[in-house]
Each structure stands twice: as structure tokens, then as C-alpha cells.
Tab-separated table of C-alpha atoms (C1' of nucleotides) in Angstrom:
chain	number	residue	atom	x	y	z
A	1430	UNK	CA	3.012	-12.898	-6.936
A	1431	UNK	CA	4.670	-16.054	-8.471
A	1432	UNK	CA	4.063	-19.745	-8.914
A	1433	UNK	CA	0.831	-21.227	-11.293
A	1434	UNK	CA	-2.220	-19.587	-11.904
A	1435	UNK	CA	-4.217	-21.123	-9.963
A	1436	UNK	CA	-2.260	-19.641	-6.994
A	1437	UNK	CA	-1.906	-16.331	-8.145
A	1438	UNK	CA	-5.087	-16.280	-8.219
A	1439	UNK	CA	-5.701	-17.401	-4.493
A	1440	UNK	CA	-2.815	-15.000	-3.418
A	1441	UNK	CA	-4.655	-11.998	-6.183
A	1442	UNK	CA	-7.997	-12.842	-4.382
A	1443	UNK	CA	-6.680	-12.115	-0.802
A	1444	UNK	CA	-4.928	-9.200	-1.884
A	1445	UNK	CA	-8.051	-7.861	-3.394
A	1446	UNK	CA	-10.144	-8.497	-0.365
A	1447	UNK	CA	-7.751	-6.805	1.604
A	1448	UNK	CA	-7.207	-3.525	-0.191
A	1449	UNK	CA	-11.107	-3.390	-1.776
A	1450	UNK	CA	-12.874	-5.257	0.542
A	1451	UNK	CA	-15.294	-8.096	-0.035
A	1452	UNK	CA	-17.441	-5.698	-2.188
A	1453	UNK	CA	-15.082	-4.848	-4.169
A	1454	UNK	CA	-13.647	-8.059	-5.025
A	1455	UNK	CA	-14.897	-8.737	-8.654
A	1456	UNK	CA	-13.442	-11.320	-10.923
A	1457	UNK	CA	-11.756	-8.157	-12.876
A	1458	UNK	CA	-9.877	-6.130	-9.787
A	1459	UNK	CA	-8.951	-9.768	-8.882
A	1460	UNK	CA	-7.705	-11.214	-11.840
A	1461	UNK	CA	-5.759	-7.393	-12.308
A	1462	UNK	CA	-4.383	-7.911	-8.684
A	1463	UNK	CA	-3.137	-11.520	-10.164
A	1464	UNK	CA	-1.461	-10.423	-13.321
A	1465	UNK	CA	-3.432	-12.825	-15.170
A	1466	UNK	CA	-6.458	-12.878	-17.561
A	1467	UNK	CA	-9.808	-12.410	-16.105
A	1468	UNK	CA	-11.415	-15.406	-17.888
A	1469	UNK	CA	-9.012	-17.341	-16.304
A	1470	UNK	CA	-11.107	-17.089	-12.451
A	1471	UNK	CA	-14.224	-19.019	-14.272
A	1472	UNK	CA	-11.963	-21.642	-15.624
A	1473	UNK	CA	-10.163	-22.464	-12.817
A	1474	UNK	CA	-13.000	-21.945	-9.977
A	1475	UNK	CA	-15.756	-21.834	-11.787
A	1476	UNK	CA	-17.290	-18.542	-9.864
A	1477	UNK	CA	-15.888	-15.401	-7.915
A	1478	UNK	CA	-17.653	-17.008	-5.184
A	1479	UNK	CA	-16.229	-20.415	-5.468
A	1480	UNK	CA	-12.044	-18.455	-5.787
A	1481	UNK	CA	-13.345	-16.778	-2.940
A	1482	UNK	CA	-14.281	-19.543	-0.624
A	1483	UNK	CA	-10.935	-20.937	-1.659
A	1484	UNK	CA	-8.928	-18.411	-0.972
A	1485	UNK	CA	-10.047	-17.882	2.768
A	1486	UNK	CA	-9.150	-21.621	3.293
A	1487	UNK	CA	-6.065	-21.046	1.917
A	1488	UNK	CA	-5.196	-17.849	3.447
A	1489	UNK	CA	-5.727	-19.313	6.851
A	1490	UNK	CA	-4.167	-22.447	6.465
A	1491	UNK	CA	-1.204	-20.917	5.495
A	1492	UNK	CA	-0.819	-17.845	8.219
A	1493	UNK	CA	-2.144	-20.697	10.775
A	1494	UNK	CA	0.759	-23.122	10.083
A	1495	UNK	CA	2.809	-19.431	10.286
A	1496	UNK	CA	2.049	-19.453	13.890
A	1497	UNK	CA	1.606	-23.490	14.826
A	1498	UNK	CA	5.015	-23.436	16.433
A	1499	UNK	CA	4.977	-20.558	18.495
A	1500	UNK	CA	1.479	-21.965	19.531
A	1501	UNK	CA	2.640	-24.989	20.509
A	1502	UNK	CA	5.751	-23.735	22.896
A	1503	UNK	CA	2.744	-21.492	24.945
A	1504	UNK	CA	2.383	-22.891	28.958
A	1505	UNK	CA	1.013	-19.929	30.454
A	1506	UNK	CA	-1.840	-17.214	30.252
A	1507	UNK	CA	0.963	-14.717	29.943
A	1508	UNK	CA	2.575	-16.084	27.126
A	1509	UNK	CA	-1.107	-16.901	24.981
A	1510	UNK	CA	-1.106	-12.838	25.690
A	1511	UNK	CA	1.780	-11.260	24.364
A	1512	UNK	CA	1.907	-14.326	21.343
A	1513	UNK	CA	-2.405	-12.599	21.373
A	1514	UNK	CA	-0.704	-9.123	20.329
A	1515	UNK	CA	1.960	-9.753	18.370
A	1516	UNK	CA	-0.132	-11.840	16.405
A	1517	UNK	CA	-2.125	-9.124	15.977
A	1518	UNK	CA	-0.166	-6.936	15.155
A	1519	UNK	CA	1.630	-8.698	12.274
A	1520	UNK	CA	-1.929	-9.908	10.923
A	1521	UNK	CA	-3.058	-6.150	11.087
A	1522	UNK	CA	0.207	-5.496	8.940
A	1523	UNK	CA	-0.542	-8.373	6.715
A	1524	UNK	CA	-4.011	-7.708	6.884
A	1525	UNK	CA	-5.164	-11.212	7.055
A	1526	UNK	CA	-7.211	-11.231	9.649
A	1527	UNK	CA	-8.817	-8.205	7.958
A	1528	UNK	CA	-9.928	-10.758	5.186
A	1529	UNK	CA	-11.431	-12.907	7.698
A	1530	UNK	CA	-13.568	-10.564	8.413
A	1531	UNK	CA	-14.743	-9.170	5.099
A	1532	UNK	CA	-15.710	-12.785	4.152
A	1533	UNK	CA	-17.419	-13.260	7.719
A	1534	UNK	CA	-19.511	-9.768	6.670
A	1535	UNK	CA	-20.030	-11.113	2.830
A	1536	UNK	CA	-21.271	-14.525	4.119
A	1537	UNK	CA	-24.150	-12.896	6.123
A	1538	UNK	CA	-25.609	-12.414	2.683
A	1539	UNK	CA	-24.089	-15.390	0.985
A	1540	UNK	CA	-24.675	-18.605	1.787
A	1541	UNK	CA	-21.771	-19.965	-0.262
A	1542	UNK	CA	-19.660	-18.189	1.314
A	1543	UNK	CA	-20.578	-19.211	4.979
A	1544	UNK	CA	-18.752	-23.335	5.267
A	1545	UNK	CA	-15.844	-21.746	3.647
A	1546	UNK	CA	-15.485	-18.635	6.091
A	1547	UNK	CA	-16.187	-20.984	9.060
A	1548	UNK	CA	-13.412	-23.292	8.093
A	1549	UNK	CA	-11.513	-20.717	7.944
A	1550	UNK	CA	-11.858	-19.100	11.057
A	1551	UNK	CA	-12.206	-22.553	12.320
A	1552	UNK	CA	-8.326	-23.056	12.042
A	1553	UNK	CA	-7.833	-20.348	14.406
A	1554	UNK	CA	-10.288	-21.265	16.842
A	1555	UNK	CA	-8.603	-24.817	17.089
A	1556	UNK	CA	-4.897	-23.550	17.453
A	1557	UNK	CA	-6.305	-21.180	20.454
A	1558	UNK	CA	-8.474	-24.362	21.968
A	1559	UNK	CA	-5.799	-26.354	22.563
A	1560	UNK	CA	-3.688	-23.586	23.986
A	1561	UNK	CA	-6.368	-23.300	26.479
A	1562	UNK	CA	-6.421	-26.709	27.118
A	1563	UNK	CA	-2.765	-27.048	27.905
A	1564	UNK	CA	-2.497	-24.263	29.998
A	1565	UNK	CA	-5.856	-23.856	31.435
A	1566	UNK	CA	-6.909	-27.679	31.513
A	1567	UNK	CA	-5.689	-28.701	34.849
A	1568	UNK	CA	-7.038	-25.864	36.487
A	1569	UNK	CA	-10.151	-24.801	37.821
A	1570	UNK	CA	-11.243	-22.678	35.578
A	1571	UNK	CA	-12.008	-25.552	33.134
A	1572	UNK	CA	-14.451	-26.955	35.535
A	1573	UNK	CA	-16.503	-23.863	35.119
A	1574	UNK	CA	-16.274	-22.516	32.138
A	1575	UNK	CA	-15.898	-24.090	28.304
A	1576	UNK	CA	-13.005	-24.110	26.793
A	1577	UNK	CA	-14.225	-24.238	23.290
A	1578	UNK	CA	-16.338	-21.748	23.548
A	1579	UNK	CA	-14.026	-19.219	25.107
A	1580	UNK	CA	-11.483	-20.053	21.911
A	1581	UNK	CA	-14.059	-18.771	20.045
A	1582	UNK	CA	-14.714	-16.218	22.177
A	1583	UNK	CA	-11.377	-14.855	22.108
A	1584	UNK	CA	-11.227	-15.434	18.516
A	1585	UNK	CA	-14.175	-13.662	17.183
A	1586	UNK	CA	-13.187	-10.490	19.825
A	1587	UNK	CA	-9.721	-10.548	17.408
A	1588	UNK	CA	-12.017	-10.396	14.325
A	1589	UNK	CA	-14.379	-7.300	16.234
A	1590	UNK	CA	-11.596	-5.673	16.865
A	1591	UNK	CA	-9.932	-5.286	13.768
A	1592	UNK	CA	-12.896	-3.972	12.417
A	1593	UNK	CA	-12.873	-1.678	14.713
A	1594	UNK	CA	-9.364	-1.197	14.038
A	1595	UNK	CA	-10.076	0.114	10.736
A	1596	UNK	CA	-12.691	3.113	11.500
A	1597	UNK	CA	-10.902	3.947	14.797
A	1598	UNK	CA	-7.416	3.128	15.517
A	1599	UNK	CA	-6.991	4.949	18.745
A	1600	UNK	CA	-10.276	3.811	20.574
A	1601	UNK	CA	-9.107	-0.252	19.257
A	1602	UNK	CA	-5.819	0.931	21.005
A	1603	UNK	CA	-7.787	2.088	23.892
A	1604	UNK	CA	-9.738	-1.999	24.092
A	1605	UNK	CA	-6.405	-3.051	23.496
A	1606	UNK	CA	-4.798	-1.974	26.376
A	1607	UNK	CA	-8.018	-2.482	28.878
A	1608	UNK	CA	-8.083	-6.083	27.723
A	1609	UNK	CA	-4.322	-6.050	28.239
A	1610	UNK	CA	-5.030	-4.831	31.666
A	1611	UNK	CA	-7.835	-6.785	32.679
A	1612	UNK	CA	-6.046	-10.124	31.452
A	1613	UNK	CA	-2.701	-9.016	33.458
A	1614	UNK	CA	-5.217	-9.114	36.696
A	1615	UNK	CA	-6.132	-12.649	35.476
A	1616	UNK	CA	-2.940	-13.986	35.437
A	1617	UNK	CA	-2.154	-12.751	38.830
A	1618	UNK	CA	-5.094	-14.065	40.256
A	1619	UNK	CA	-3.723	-17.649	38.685
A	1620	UNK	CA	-0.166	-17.004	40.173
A	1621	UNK	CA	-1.711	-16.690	43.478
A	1622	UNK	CA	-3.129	-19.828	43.661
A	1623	UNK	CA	-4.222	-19.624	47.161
A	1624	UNK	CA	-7.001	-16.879	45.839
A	1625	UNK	CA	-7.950	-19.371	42.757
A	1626	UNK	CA	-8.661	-21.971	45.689
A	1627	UNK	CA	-10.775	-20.001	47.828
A	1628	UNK	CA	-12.893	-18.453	44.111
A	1629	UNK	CA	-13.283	-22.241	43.670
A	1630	UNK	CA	-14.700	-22.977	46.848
A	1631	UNK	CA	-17.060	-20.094	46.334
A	1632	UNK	CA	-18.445	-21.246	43.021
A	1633	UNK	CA	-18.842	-24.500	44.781
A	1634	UNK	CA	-20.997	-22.981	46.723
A	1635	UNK	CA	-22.737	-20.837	44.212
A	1636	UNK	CA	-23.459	-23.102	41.858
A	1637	UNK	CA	-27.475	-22.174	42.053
A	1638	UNK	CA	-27.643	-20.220	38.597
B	429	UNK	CA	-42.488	1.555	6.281
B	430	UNK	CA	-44.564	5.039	6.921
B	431	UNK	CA	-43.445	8.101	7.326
B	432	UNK	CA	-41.865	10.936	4.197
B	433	UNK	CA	-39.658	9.683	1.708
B	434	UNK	CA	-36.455	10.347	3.402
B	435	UNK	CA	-37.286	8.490	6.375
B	436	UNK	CA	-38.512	5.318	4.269
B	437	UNK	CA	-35.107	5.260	2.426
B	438	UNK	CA	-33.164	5.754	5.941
B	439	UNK	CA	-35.295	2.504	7.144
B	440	UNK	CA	-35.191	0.803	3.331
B	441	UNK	CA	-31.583	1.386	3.787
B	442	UNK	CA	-31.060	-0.160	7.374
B	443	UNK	CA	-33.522	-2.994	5.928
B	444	UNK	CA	-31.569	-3.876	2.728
B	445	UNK	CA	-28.417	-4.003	4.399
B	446	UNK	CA	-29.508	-6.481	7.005
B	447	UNK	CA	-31.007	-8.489	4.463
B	448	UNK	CA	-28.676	-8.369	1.736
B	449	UNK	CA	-25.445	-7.225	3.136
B	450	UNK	CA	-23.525	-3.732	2.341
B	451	UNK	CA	-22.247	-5.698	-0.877
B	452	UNK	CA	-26.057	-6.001	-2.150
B	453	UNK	CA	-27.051	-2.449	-0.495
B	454	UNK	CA	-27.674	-0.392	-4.097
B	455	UNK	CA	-29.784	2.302	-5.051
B	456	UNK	CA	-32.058	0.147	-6.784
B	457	UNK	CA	-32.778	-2.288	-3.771
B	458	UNK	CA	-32.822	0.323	-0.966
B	459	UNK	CA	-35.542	2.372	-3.073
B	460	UNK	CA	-37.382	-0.923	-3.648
B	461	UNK	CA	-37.480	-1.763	0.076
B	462	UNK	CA	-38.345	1.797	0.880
B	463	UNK	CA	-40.935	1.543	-2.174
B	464	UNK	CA	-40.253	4.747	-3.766
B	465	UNK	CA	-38.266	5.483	-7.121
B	466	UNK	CA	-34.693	4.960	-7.691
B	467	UNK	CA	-33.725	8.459	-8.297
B	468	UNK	CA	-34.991	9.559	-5.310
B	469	UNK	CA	-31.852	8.206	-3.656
B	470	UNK	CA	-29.635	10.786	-5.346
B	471	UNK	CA	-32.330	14.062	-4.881
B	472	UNK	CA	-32.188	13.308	-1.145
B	473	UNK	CA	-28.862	11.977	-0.523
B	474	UNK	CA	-26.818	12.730	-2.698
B	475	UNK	CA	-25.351	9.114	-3.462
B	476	UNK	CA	-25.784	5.771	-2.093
B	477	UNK	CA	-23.116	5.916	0.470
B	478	UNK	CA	-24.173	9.318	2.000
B	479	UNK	CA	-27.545	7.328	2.622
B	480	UNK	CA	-25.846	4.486	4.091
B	481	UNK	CA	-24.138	6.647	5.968
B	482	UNK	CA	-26.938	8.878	7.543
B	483	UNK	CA	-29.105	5.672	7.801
B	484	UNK	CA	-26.109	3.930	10.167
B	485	UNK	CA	-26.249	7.296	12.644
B	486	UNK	CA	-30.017	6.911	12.268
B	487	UNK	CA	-30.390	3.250	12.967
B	488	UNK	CA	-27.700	3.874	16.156
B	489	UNK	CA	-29.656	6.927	17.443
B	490	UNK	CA	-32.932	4.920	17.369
B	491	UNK	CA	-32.017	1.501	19.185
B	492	UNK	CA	-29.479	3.610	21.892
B	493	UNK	CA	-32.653	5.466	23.201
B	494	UNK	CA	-34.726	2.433	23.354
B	495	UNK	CA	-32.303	0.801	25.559
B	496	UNK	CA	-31.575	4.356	27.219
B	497	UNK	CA	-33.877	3.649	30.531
B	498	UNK	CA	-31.964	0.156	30.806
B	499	UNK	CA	-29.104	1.394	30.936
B	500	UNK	CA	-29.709	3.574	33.574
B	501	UNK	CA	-31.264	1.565	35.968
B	502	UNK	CA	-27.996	-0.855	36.144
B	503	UNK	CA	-26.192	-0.889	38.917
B	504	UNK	CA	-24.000	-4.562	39.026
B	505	UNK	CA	-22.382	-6.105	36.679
B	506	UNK	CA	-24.628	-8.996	37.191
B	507	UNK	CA	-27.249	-6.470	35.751
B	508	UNK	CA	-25.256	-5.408	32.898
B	509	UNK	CA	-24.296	-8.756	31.213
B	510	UNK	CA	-28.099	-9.942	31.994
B	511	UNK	CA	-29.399	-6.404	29.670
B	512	UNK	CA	-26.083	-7.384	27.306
B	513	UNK	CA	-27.831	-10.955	26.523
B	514	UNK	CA	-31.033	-9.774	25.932
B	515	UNK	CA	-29.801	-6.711	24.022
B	516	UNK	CA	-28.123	-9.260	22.180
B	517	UNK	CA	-31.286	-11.388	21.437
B	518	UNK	CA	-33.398	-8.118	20.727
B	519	UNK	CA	-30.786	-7.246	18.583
B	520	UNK	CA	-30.081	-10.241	17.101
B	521	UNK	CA	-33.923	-10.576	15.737
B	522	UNK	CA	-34.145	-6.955	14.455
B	523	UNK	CA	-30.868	-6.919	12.803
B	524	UNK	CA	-29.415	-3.640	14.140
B	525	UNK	CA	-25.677	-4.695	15.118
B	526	UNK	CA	-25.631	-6.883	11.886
B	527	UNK	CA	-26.063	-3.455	10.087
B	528	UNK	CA	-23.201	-2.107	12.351
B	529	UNK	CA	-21.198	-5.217	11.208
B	530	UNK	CA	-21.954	-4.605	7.965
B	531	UNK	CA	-20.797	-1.369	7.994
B	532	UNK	CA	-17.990	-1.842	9.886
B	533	UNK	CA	-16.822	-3.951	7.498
B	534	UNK	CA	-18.005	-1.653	4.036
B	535	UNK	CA	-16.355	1.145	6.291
B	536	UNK	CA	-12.954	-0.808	5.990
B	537	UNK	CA	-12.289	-0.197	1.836
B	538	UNK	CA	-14.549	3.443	1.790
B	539	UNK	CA	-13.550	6.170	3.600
B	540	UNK	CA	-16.947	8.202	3.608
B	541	UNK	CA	-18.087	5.387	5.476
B	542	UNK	CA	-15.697	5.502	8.381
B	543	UNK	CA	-16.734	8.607	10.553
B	544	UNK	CA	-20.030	7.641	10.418
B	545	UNK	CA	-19.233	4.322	11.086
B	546	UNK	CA	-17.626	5.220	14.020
B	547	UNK	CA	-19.954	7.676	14.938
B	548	UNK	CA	-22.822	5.091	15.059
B	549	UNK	CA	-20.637	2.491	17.028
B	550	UNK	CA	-19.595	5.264	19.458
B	551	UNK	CA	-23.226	5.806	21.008
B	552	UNK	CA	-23.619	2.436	22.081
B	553	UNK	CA	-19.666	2.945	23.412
B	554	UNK	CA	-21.200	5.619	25.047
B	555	UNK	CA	-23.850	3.847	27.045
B	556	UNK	CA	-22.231	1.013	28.092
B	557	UNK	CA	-18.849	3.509	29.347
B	558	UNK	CA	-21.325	5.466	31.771
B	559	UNK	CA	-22.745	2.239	32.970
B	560	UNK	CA	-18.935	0.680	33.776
B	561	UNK	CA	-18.149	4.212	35.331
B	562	UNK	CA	-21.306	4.245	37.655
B	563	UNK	CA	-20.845	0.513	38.388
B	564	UNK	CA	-16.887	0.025	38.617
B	565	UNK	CA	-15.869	3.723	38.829
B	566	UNK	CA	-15.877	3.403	42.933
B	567	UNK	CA	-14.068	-0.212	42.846
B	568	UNK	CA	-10.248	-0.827	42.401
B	569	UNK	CA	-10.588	-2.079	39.410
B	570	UNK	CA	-11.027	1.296	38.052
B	571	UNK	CA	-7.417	1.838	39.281
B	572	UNK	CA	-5.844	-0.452	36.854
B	573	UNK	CA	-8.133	-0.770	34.206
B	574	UNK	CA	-9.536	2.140	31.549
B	575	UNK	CA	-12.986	1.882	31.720
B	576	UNK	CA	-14.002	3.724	27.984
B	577	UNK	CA	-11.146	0.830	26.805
B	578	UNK	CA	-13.410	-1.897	28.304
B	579	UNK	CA	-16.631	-0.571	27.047
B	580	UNK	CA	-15.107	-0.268	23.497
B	581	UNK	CA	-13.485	-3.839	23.998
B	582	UNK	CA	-16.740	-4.631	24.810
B	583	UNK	CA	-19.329	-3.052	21.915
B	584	UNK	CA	-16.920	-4.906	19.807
B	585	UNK	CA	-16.783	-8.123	20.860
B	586	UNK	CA	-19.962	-7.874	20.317
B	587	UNK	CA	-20.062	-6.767	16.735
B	588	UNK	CA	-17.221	-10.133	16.364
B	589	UNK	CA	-20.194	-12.187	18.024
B	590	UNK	CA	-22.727	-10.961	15.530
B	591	UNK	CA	-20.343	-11.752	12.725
B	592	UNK	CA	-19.761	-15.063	13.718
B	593	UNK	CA	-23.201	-16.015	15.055
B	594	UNK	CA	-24.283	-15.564	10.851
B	595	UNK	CA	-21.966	-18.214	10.252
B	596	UNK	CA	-21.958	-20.641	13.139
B	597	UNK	CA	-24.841	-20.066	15.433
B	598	UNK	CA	-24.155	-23.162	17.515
B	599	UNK	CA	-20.098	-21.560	17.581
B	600	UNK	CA	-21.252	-18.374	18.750
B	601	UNK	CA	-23.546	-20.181	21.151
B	602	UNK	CA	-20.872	-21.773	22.833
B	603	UNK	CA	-18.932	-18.465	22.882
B	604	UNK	CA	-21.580	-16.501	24.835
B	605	UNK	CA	-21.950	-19.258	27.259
B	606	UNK	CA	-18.322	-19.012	27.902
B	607	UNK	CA	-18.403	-15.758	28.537
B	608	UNK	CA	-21.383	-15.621	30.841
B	609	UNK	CA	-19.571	-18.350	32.904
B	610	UNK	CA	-16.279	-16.135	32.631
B	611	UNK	CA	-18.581	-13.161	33.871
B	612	UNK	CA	-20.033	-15.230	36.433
B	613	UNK	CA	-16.967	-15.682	37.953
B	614	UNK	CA	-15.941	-11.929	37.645
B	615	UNK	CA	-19.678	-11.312	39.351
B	616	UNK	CA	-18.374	-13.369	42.318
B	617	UNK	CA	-15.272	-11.974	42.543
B	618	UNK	CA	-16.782	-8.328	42.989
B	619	UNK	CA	-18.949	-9.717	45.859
B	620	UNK	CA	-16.400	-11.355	47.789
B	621	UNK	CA	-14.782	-8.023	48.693
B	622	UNK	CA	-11.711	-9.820	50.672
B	623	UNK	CA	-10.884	-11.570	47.125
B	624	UNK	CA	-11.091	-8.063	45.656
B	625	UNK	CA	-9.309	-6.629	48.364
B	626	UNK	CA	-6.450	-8.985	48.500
B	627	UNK	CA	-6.120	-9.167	44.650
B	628	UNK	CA	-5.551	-5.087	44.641
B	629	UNK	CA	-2.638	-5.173	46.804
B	630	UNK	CA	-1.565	-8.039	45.030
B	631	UNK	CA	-1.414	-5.656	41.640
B	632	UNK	CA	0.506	-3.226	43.990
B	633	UNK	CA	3.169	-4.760	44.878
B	634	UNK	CA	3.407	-6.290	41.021
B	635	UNK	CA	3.136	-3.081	38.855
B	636	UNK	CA	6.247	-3.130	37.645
B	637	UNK	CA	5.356	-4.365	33.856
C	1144	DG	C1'	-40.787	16.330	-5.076
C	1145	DT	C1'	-41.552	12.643	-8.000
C	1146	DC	C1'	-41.536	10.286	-12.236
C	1147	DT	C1'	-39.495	8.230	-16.938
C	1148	DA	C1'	-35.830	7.525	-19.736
C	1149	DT	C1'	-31.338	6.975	-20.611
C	1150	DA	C1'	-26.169	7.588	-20.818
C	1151	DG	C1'	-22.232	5.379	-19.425
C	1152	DT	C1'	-19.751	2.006	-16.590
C	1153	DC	C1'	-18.731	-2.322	-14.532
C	1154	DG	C1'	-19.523	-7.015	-13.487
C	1155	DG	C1'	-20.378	-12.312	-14.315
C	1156	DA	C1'	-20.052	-15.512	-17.459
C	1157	DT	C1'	-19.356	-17.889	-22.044
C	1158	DA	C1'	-17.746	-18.985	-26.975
C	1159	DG	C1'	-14.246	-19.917	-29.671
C	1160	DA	C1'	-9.486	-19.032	-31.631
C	1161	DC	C1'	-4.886	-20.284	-30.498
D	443	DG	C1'	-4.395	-23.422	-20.412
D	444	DT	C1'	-4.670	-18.961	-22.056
D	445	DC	C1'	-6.370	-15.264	-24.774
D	446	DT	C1'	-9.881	-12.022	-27.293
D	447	DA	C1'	-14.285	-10.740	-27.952
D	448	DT	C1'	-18.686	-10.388	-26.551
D	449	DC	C1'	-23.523	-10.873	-24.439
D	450	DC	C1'	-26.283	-9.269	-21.000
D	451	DG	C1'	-27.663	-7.698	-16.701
D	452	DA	C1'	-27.066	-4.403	-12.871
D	453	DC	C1'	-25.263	-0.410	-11.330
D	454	DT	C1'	-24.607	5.082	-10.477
D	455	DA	C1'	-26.013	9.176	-11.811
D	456	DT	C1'	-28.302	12.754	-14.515
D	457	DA	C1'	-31.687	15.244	-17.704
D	458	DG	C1'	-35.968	16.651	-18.249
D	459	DA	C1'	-41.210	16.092	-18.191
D	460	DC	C1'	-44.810	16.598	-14.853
DNA sequence: GTCTATAGTCGGATAGAC
DNA sequence: GTCTATCCGACTATAGAC
């Protein structure tokens, strides 16, 4: 926990929501988690609410810019996968994503909260977008089904299961693995491209719906 | 908000935390919303988190059997995502997966929470499982994928949904949509049989990962 | 079973010395 | 910018009258 105040405070704040939860994220536990003076959060951000909304900009920024590389080198289905897991899986460690979704439960309730957890999650959403894009952009699929909305799709099934996750490790394993599973299928039905033409064909001809 | 005192604080419970999130669920607030006296909380319950927690199995119980007959009756997938929109939408307006959401996420920093938690989540797991099973458990893709995995990758994608929706509606929107198209496809696929058919022996010959 | 009253704790926020 | 000290409200939980 080094560097100015200010960001010890960012950094105390995202600790805090990750060990105590949103609810118990008080100016106190935070400013404790910091190593600095609790007066100190109203003079710098004014309100809890206001280091909070902060901090989950901050926090995603900088695990977002963690990943943009590894992002960027994706060109296939299979490789958005296994970068899906292992993403989780240091996140879960990290317990970022966990704070995502304690501020996407606290800003049910709080309003303030709500533009700053939507930015926040927004970064992810954007990085998995135009993954999608690249890889699933000159195929078929984007003619018949949104892009953007299944980056947020896949993105808010991260944040579900995580909460999950935390009450029930072995059935999140258990989604894990079906997901894992039912994705694998997916890819192979985009290797074998002569079955992706003839699904096309018959959504052509579907289309009534 | 009839009934004996303990059921008004299981419903003033359910009520204040889809109103005012777990953060804002106290003893004072509950009993308010149930309109009986604070210190009734602690004769019947014990504490504030043993309500919460028998209110969550409650609430679970309660919306489960109303949707009970639904399930049953489903026999395509087609079926199954139409009753998973309009749960959704039902749900949506009465607030009952927000409280599951809510918990989820108070369930992450308390441990008292959890079981309950879990407990709550796991009847609607339960449902949708037995539908998959009736619906998929004769198709190949029971062969490669676990079917409880799916139906808990599925109750929580929804809770992620629900999370997100309270945040950005048009967002989660756009992430249903996706998914219905996604479905859609999926749909298709299972009617074409050949497709199916093909696709399985395709996994045969590749299950080497 | 239900009420009032209250002890004791914790939290947000500010004033003012340094 | 940082600290101490403090006000005040809200909270959990209990004691005791009814």
C-alpha cells in the first residue's frame, strides 16, 4: 500500500470491498485498510460514496489495461475461452471482479453509485466487444445475433458467477465446466464450416420469429 | 402485509431488501415495512441476519412453486427460454431475484448468510436441472455436457442479468436479446437432427482435449 | 407476545489546531 | 494536507413493564 494518499485510499477502498463487502465498507474500515487517517476520505472525496465510485473506475481501469494485450493477440473462439478462465481465475484470486459485483449489488440501492459501477464494468464489456468483433465479425453469426449485447452477456455471466462462486464453489465449478463444454461444441461447429453454412441457410429460411 | 408477526417480518424483510438493498436491510427498516416493533426482530429471530436468512429460503420456496406447473409442462427448449423471459419479467417487477442478488452478494463478506444463500438459489437450480434432464437428457448433448452444470450456469447468469439490468437497463436489454438470438440458433440446431447428428460424431472423433 | 426505554457501538461528517 | 476531537444519528441487542 504505497504512493499518496489519495491512492491509498483508492487501493484501501478496493481492499475493503473485497474482504467486507460493499456493506461493510465505511469510511473507518477503509481509511484502517489505507493506513491513513479517517478524516482524510471526506477531504479528499468528499463522501464514502464519492471514494467509492472512484475506486471502481480505478480498479477496472487498471486490471483492464492488465489484460489489453493478451486481448488484443485473441483470433479465435478458443483462445477468448481459455484467456475467459484464466482471467477468471486470477480475478477470483485478486478478487476484483468480486468488487465489481459488490458495487453492482450496492448501486441497486444507490443511485450514486450506479454511472460509476457501469463505467466500470463498461471497460470490460468493451475489451470483450471487440474480441468478438475480430473473431466473430466476418462470420455468420454476426448477421444474427448482436455482438454488443452478447459482450455483455458474457460479461455479466462472469459477474453471476463469481457470486456464485462465493456461496458455492463446487456447483460454480460445476457451470464452469458445462459452459466449458458447451462452448468447446461451439467452436467445433465453427471449425466445420461446412455445418455453419448449412445453420445459415436454415436461419435464412427461418427468419419468421 | 397480513398474516402473524413472523410472517410480516419474513415479507418486510424480502420487501426492504429489494427496496433498499442488503446494505440498508436493518432491524429498524424491516420492522417498519413489516409494521410491527423493532424488538420483535430479535424475540423471533434471533438477529437480523437469521431473518434475512429464513426470509431468502422463504422468498425462494414461494416463487419456485408458483412457477412449479410451468416448469413441468416444458418440453423444448424453445419452451424453456420463452418461460425464462417471462420469469424474468415477472421477476423483474416483483423483485424476487434482486433479493437473491442481494444476498448473494451480502452472502459474500457473512458467512451465516451463505448456506442459506445457497440453499435459496439451489431450488430454482433445481427446477430448471429437471427441466434440461427431461428436455436434453435423451439428446447427445447430454453426452458431453453436465446438465445440473448448465442449469447452475444458467440460474446465474441470470442473477448477473438482474445485477446489471439495475444499472443499465438498455445494457441488459441488449444482452437478453443476444442471447435469445444465440438460443434461437441452438433451438434450430436441435430440430435439424442431421446438424445434431453430424456435430456428435464430429465431438467423437475430437475428444481428445 | 408485544411494548418502551435504553445501553453501548459504529458510522458520516465537520471544526479547528498544527 | 494531516491530525485530534467531537457532534449526532443509526444501529444491534437487551431489560423489564404490560
Amino acid at each position: 500500500m504505497a504512493g499518496d494518499t489519495r491512492s491509498r485510499l483508492l487501493e484501501g477502498a478496493l481492499e475493503t470491498v473485497r474482504t467486507h463487502g460493499i456493506a461493510g465498507a465505511s469510511a473507518r474500515s477503509i481509511a484502517a485498510a489505507a493506513g491513513v487517517n479517517q478524516a482524510l476520505v471526506f477531504y479528499h472525496f468528499g463522501s464514502v460514496d464519492e471514494l467509492l465510485a472512484e475506486a471502481v473506475r480505478h480498479g477496472a481501469q487498471q486490471r483492464v489495461l492488465v489484460y489489453r494485450d493478451r486481448f488484443d493477440s485473441i483470433t479465435s473462439l478458443r483462445e477468448l475461452l481459455d484467456l475467459g478462465w484464466s482471467l477468471h481465475a486470477d480475478e477470483r484470486a485478486a478478487g476484483n471482479l468480486a468488487v465489481l459485483a459488490q458495487m453492482l449489488a450496492g448501486a441497486q440501492a444507490d443511485p450514486r453509485l450506479r454511472t460509476a459501477t457501469a463505467a466500470g464494468l463498461g471497460l470490460w464489456v468493451a475489451e470483450i466487444e471487440a474480441v468478438l468483433h475480430r473473431i466473430l465479425g466476418s462470420t455468420q453469426i454476426a448477421d444474427f445475433v448482436d455482438i454488443g449485447g452478447l459482450a455483455r452477456a458474457i460479461a455479466t455471466a462472469f459477474i453471476g458467477l463469481e457470486l456464485y462462486d462465493g456461496v458455492d464453489t463446487d456447483g460454480a465449478g460445476r457451470a464452469m465446466s458445462a459452459l466449458e463444454q458447451l462452448a468447446t461444441l461451439a467452436t467445433m461447429l465453427e471449425d466445420a464450416s461446412p455445418l455453419a453454412g448449412k445453420t445459415a441457410r436454415y436461419l435464412g429460411r427461418c427468419e419468421g420469429r
